[in-house]
Amino acid sequence: MDFALIMLLILIGTGTLWGLDRWLWAPGRERRARALAEAGKSEDASLARKEPIYVEYARAFFPVILIVFVIRSFLVEPFRIPSESMLPTLYVGDFILVNKFSYGVRLPVANSKVLGTDQPKRGEVAVFRFPGDPSINYIKRVVGIPGDRILYKDKKLYINGTAVEQADGRPYFFAPESNAHGQETLRLTESLDGTKHDILTTNRPEVPLPEIVVPAGKYFVMGDNRDHSNDSRYWGFVPDRNLVGKAFLIWFSWDVAGHDKWFWERIVWNRIGDSIY
């Protein structure tokens, strides 16, 4: 379901109703009301001036929908994290904000770029439309930009022949349902072009990835949960046209496992307001 398309259709519908009433139907009601008033039927005249309920709703909702549509299409859009592929940076149940202006101004629904602002940088967390199914939004970390030579070997990322620095290895514990196979998990701090972020690796055998070159206009992305992420290692590059924006803030977080807790107990308060690096 394309939410932007639905909002656009509602916007067009409410705007059309409001416009038709303002320029066509309202003047007709006023003429009928005046005729009734001149005939001494003041109560009927008041009823004749009253606008239909659907016009009243259209007039009330149109400006609100317009503001939300503009903000969501060109400035900031909210997303929810549905999987563990970005652990430990993002949890399942995190609700994030994405800067839609970061990677260029794009027309809503058509998603075509009309104004270039900036390009993704290594280390940034980006939301994009999955190349295999553009109706699905993915979130990953950009690790390769056009022209980069990318190699992932022995749990290490190499960019242009240089290994990305990893440090501070320490154990990390998944929730039981997330670590069903009992894999040993290691949390490491990785430094990618000055952006420090944590990643997870396990003793799970990796799929061999030969060194590849990122083509022009495309990006190589990986999840921070390196052994539990469906990313560019498996389905290829992200085209520039699929970019949605840069993730920058956690605005709400929900404990998806706390089914026996009260509503306010399931809110993860200490994650609200955290910046995304």
Short mmCIF file of C-alpha atoms in Angstrom, two decimals:
data_model
loop_
_atom_site.label_atom_id
_atom_site.label_comp_id
_atom_site.label_asym_id
_atom_site.label_seq_id
_atom_site.Cartn_x
_atom_site.Cartn_y
_atom_site.Cartn_z
CA MET A 1 0.00 0.00 0.00
CA ASP A 2 1.48 3.34 -1.12
CA PHE A 3 0.66 5.72 1.73
CA ALA A 4 1.87 8.75 -0.26
CA LEU A 5 -0.49 7.89 -3.11
CA ILE A 6 -3.40 7.46 -0.70
CA MET A 7 -2.66 10.84 0.91
CA LEU A 8 -2.41 12.48 -2.52
CA LEU A 9 -5.79 11.06 -3.58
CA ILE A 10 -7.41 12.24 -0.34
CA LEU A 11 -5.79 15.65 -0.80
CA ILE A 12 -7.11 15.93 -4.35
CA GLY A 13 -10.57 14.74 -3.28
CA THR A 14 -10.98 17.14 -0.34
CA GLY A 15 -9.48 20.02 -2.32
CA THR A 16 -11.82 19.38 -5.25
CA LEU A 17 -14.90 19.30 -2.99
CA TRP A 18 -13.85 22.47 -1.20
CA GLY A 19 -13.10 24.25 -4.51
CA LEU A 20 -16.38 23.19 -6.16
CA ASP A 21 -18.32 24.38 -3.14
CA ARG A 22 -16.50 27.72 -2.96
CA TRP A 23 -16.85 28.61 -6.64
CA LEU A 24 -20.00 26.77 -7.72
CA TRP A 25 -22.25 25.28 -5.04
CA ALA A 26 -22.01 28.02 -2.35
CA PRO A 27 -23.09 30.82 -4.74
CA GLY A 28 -26.07 28.67 -5.77
CA ARG A 29 -27.06 28.13 -2.14
CA GLU A 30 -26.79 31.85 -1.48
CA ARG A 31 -29.11 32.69 -4.42
CA ARG A 32 -31.70 30.22 -3.16
CA ALA A 33 -31.39 31.58 0.38
CA ARG A 34 -31.95 35.17 -0.76
CA ALA A 35 -35.00 34.14 -2.74
CA LEU A 36 -36.43 32.40 0.33
CA ALA A 37 -35.60 35.37 2.55
CA GLU A 38 -37.40 37.74 0.17
CA ALA A 39 -40.40 35.43 0.34
CA GLY A 40 -40.39 35.76 4.12
CA LYS A 41 -39.11 32.26 4.80
CA SER A 42 -36.15 33.15 7.01
CA GLU A 43 -35.79 29.71 8.60
CA ASP A 44 -35.74 28.01 5.21
CA ALA A 45 -33.19 30.59 4.05
CA SER A 46 -30.86 29.69 6.95
CA LEU A 47 -31.13 26.01 6.09
CA ALA A 48 -30.46 26.75 2.42
CA ARG A 49 -27.20 28.55 3.32
CA LYS A 50 -25.94 25.63 5.41
CA GLU A 51 -23.15 23.76 3.66
CA PRO A 52 -23.37 19.94 3.33
CA ILE A 53 -21.56 17.90 5.95
CA TYR A 54 -19.14 16.41 3.39
CA VAL A 55 -18.10 19.93 2.31
CA GLU A 56 -17.61 20.90 5.94
CA TYR A 57 -15.32 17.92 6.49
CA ALA A 58 -13.43 18.59 3.24
CA ARG A 59 -12.84 22.23 4.23
CA ALA A 60 -11.63 21.18 7.69
CA PHE A 61 -9.34 18.34 6.58
CA PHE A 62 -7.83 19.78 3.39
CA PRO A 63 -5.31 22.18 5.03
CA VAL A 64 -4.31 19.59 7.62
CA ILE A 65 -3.72 16.90 4.99
CA LEU A 66 -1.85 19.41 2.81
CA ILE A 67 0.56 20.30 5.64
CA VAL A 68 1.17 16.65 6.53
CA PHE A 69 1.63 15.71 2.86
CA VAL A 70 4.20 18.47 2.25
CA ILE A 71 6.16 17.71 5.44
CA ARG A 72 6.12 13.95 4.84
CA SER A 73 6.99 14.24 1.13
CA PHE A 74 9.76 16.83 1.25
CA LEU A 75 11.06 17.26 4.81
CA VAL A 76 10.63 14.45 7.36
CA GLU A 77 8.97 11.04 7.24
CA PRO A 78 8.46 8.57 10.12
CA PHE A 79 9.32 4.88 9.81
CA ARG A 80 9.17 1.86 12.12
CA ILE A 81 12.01 -0.66 12.46
CA PRO A 82 10.56 -4.12 11.68
CA SER A 83 13.64 -6.38 11.92
CA GLU A 84 16.89 -6.96 13.78
CA SER A 85 19.17 -6.28 10.81
CA MET A 86 20.40 -2.96 12.26
CA LEU A 87 21.10 -4.17 15.80
CA PRO A 88 22.63 -2.86 18.00
CA THR A 89 22.05 0.59 16.46
CA LEU A 90 18.29 0.19 15.96
CA TYR A 91 15.93 -2.13 17.78
CA VAL A 92 12.74 -3.78 16.58
CA GLY A 93 10.05 -1.40 17.81
CA ASP A 94 12.06 1.79 17.28
CA PHE A 95 10.20 4.55 15.46
CA ILE A 96 12.56 6.81 13.55
CA LEU A 97 12.53 10.06 11.60
CA VAL A 98 14.11 10.29 8.14
CA ASN A 99 15.34 13.52 6.57
CA LYS A 100 13.78 13.52 3.08
CA PHE A 101 15.80 16.56 2.00
CA SER A 102 19.22 14.94 2.58
CA TYR A 103 19.56 13.14 -0.75
CA GLY A 104 17.60 15.48 -3.01
CA VAL A 105 14.07 16.75 -3.45
CA ARG A 106 11.88 14.11 -5.07
CA LEU A 107 8.35 14.27 -6.38
CA PRO A 108 5.95 12.29 -4.16
CA VAL A 109 4.51 9.07 -5.61
CA ALA A 110 6.67 9.35 -8.77
CA ASN A 111 9.86 9.45 -6.62
CA SER A 112 11.77 11.26 -9.37
CA LYS A 113 14.48 13.70 -8.25
CA VAL A 114 13.85 17.31 -9.19
CA LEU A 115 16.60 18.96 -7.12
CA GLY A 116 19.93 17.53 -6.00
CA THR A 117 21.08 18.51 -2.51
CA ASP A 118 23.65 15.95 -1.35
CA GLN A 119 24.71 12.33 -1.81
CA PRO A 120 24.91 9.53 0.77
CA LYS A 121 28.22 9.33 2.61
CA ARG A 122 29.93 6.25 3.99
CA GLY A 123 28.65 5.52 7.46
CA GLU A 124 25.24 7.13 7.09
CA VAL A 125 22.09 5.16 7.87
CA ALA A 126 19.78 5.42 4.87
CA VAL A 127 16.21 4.41 4.11
CA PHE A 128 15.56 3.29 0.55
CA ARG A 129 13.03 1.43 -1.55
CA PHE A 130 14.16 -2.19 -1.92
CA PRO A 131 15.37 -2.69 -5.52
CA GLY A 132 13.67 -6.10 -5.69
CA ASP A 133 10.30 -4.66 -4.61
CA PRO A 134 10.09 -0.84 -4.50
CA SER A 135 6.90 -1.03 -2.41
CA ILE A 136 9.05 -2.15 0.56
CA ASN A 137 11.29 0.24 2.49
CA TYR A 138 14.64 -0.99 3.80
CA ILE A 139 17.06 0.65 6.21
CA LYS A 140 20.80 -0.09 6.11
CA ARG A 141 24.16 1.61 6.55
CA VAL A 142 25.90 2.99 3.46
CA VAL A 143 29.38 1.42 3.27
CA GLY A 144 30.24 1.92 -0.39
CA ILE A 145 29.75 4.93 -2.67
CA PRO A 146 30.25 5.08 -6.46
CA GLY A 147 33.75 4.02 -7.46
CA ASP A 148 34.59 2.21 -4.20
CA ARG A 149 36.10 -1.27 -4.23
CA ILE A 150 34.28 -3.32 -1.58
CA LEU A 151 35.42 -6.59 -0.02
CA TYR A 152 33.90 -8.39 2.96
CA LYS A 153 36.11 -11.18 4.26
CA ASP A 154 36.59 -12.91 7.62
CA LYS A 155 33.98 -10.64 9.24
CA LYS A 156 35.85 -7.53 8.14
CA LEU A 157 34.93 -4.84 5.65
CA TYR A 158 37.58 -3.59 3.23
CA ILE A 159 37.11 -0.37 1.26
CA ASN A 160 39.55 0.39 -1.54
CA GLY A 161 41.99 -2.17 -0.17
CA THR A 162 41.98 -0.83 3.42
CA ALA A 163 40.31 -2.65 6.30
CA VAL A 164 37.73 -0.63 8.21
CA GLU A 165 38.91 -0.26 11.80
CA GLN A 166 37.22 -2.48 14.39
CA ALA A 167 37.82 -2.31 18.15
CA ASP A 168 36.42 -3.00 21.62
CA GLY A 169 35.10 -6.50 20.99
CA ARG A 170 32.76 -7.69 23.74
CA PRO A 171 29.95 -10.25 24.06
CA TYR A 172 26.42 -9.25 23.10
CA PHE A 173 23.25 -11.07 24.08
CA PHE A 174 20.22 -11.34 21.83
CA ALA A 175 16.74 -11.93 23.21
CA PRO A 176 16.22 -15.72 23.33
CA GLU A 177 13.88 -15.76 20.33
CA SER A 178 16.45 -13.84 18.27
CA ASN A 179 19.34 -16.20 18.98
CA ALA A 180 17.54 -19.47 18.45
CA HIS A 181 20.65 -21.22 17.13
CA GLY A 182 22.82 -20.29 20.08
CA GLN A 183 25.43 -18.45 18.02
CA GLU A 184 28.20 -16.63 19.85
CA THR A 185 27.69 -12.91 19.23
CA LEU A 186 30.39 -10.26 19.37
CA ARG A 187 29.79 -6.51 19.55
CA LEU A 188 32.46 -4.36 17.91
CA THR A 189 32.93 -0.65 17.40
CA GLU A 190 33.58 0.15 13.75
CA SER A 191 34.93 3.47 12.45
CA LEU A 192 33.79 4.30 8.94
CA ASP A 193 35.07 7.66 7.62
CA GLY A 194 35.00 9.06 11.14
CA THR A 195 31.53 7.69 11.93
CA LYS A 196 31.78 5.34 14.90
CA HIS A 197 29.00 2.79 15.27
CA ASP A 198 28.61 -0.66 16.76
CA ILE A 199 28.17 -3.83 14.71
CA LEU A 200 27.44 -7.45 15.58
CA THR A 201 29.17 -10.53 14.23
CA THR A 202 28.74 -14.23 15.01
CA ASN A 203 30.57 -17.48 14.37
CA ARG A 204 28.15 -18.17 11.52
CA PRO A 205 29.97 -19.06 8.27
CA GLU A 206 29.79 -16.19 5.80
CA VAL A 207 28.95 -16.25 2.12
CA PRO A 208 32.17 -15.57 0.13
CA LEU A 209 32.04 -12.11 -1.44
CA PRO A 210 34.66 -11.26 -4.07
CA GLU A 211 35.87 -7.69 -4.35
CA ILE A 212 33.38 -5.62 -6.30
CA VAL A 213 33.33 -2.05 -7.63
CA VAL A 214 30.33 0.14 -6.87
CA PRO A 215 28.94 1.50 -10.18
CA ALA A 216 28.13 5.16 -10.81
CA GLY A 217 24.79 6.23 -9.36
CA LYS A 218 24.59 3.27 -6.98
CA TYR A 219 25.46 2.43 -3.37
CA PHE A 220 26.54 -0.63 -1.39
CA VAL A 221 24.72 -1.05 1.93
CA MET A 222 25.01 -3.43 4.88
CA GLY A 223 23.14 -4.01 8.12
CA ASP A 224 24.99 -3.48 11.40
CA ASN A 225 23.87 -6.97 12.45
CA ARG A 226 26.25 -8.36 9.86
CA ASP A 227 25.30 -12.03 9.99
CA HIS A 228 21.54 -11.39 10.16
CA SER A 229 21.02 -8.82 7.45
CA ASN A 230 19.61 -9.12 3.95
CA ASP A 231 21.68 -6.46 2.19
CA SER A 232 23.85 -5.63 -0.83
CA ARG A 233 25.93 -8.76 -0.33
CA TYR A 234 22.94 -10.81 -1.46
CA TRP A 235 20.88 -8.66 -3.85
CA GLY A 236 23.25 -5.99 -5.16
CA PHE A 237 23.39 -2.20 -5.19
CA VAL A 238 20.89 0.52 -4.28
CA PRO A 239 20.26 2.89 -7.21
CA ASP A 240 20.16 6.61 -6.43
CA ARG A 241 16.53 6.75 -7.61
CA ASN A 242 15.54 4.35 -4.78
CA LEU A 243 16.87 6.54 -1.98
CA VAL A 244 14.29 7.90 0.45
CA GLY A 245 16.38 9.79 3.00
CA LYS A 246 18.81 9.79 5.90
CA ALA A 247 17.72 8.39 9.27
CA PHE A 248 18.61 10.83 12.05
CA LEU A 249 16.42 10.41 15.17
CA ILE A 250 14.54 7.87 17.27
CA TRP A 251 11.30 9.64 18.22
CA PHE A 252 9.64 6.69 19.96
CA SER A 253 10.56 3.16 21.01
CA TRP A 254 8.32 0.24 21.91
CA ASP A 255 9.19 -2.99 23.74
CA VAL A 256 7.76 -5.51 21.29
CA ALA A 257 8.45 -8.43 23.65
CA GLY A 258 6.70 -6.98 26.70
CA HIS A 259 3.26 -8.43 26.01
CA ASP A 260 2.45 -8.78 29.71
CA LYS A 261 3.28 -5.13 30.53
CA TRP A 262 1.04 -2.10 30.72
CA PHE A 263 1.16 0.37 27.83
CA TRP A 264 3.41 2.93 29.58
CA GLU A 265 5.71 0.15 30.84
CA ARG A 266 6.37 -0.97 27.25
CA ILE A 267 7.68 2.45 26.21
CA VAL A 268 11.50 2.42 26.12
CA TRP A 269 11.95 5.92 27.47
CA ASN A 270 15.75 6.01 27.40
CA ARG A 271 15.82 5.57 23.60
CA ILE A 272 13.42 8.40 22.79
CA GLY A 273 15.31 11.35 21.34
CA ASP A 274 18.50 9.41 20.55
CA SER A 275 20.36 10.49 17.44
CA ILE A 276 21.16 7.82 14.84
CA TYR A 277 24.84 7.40 13.93
#
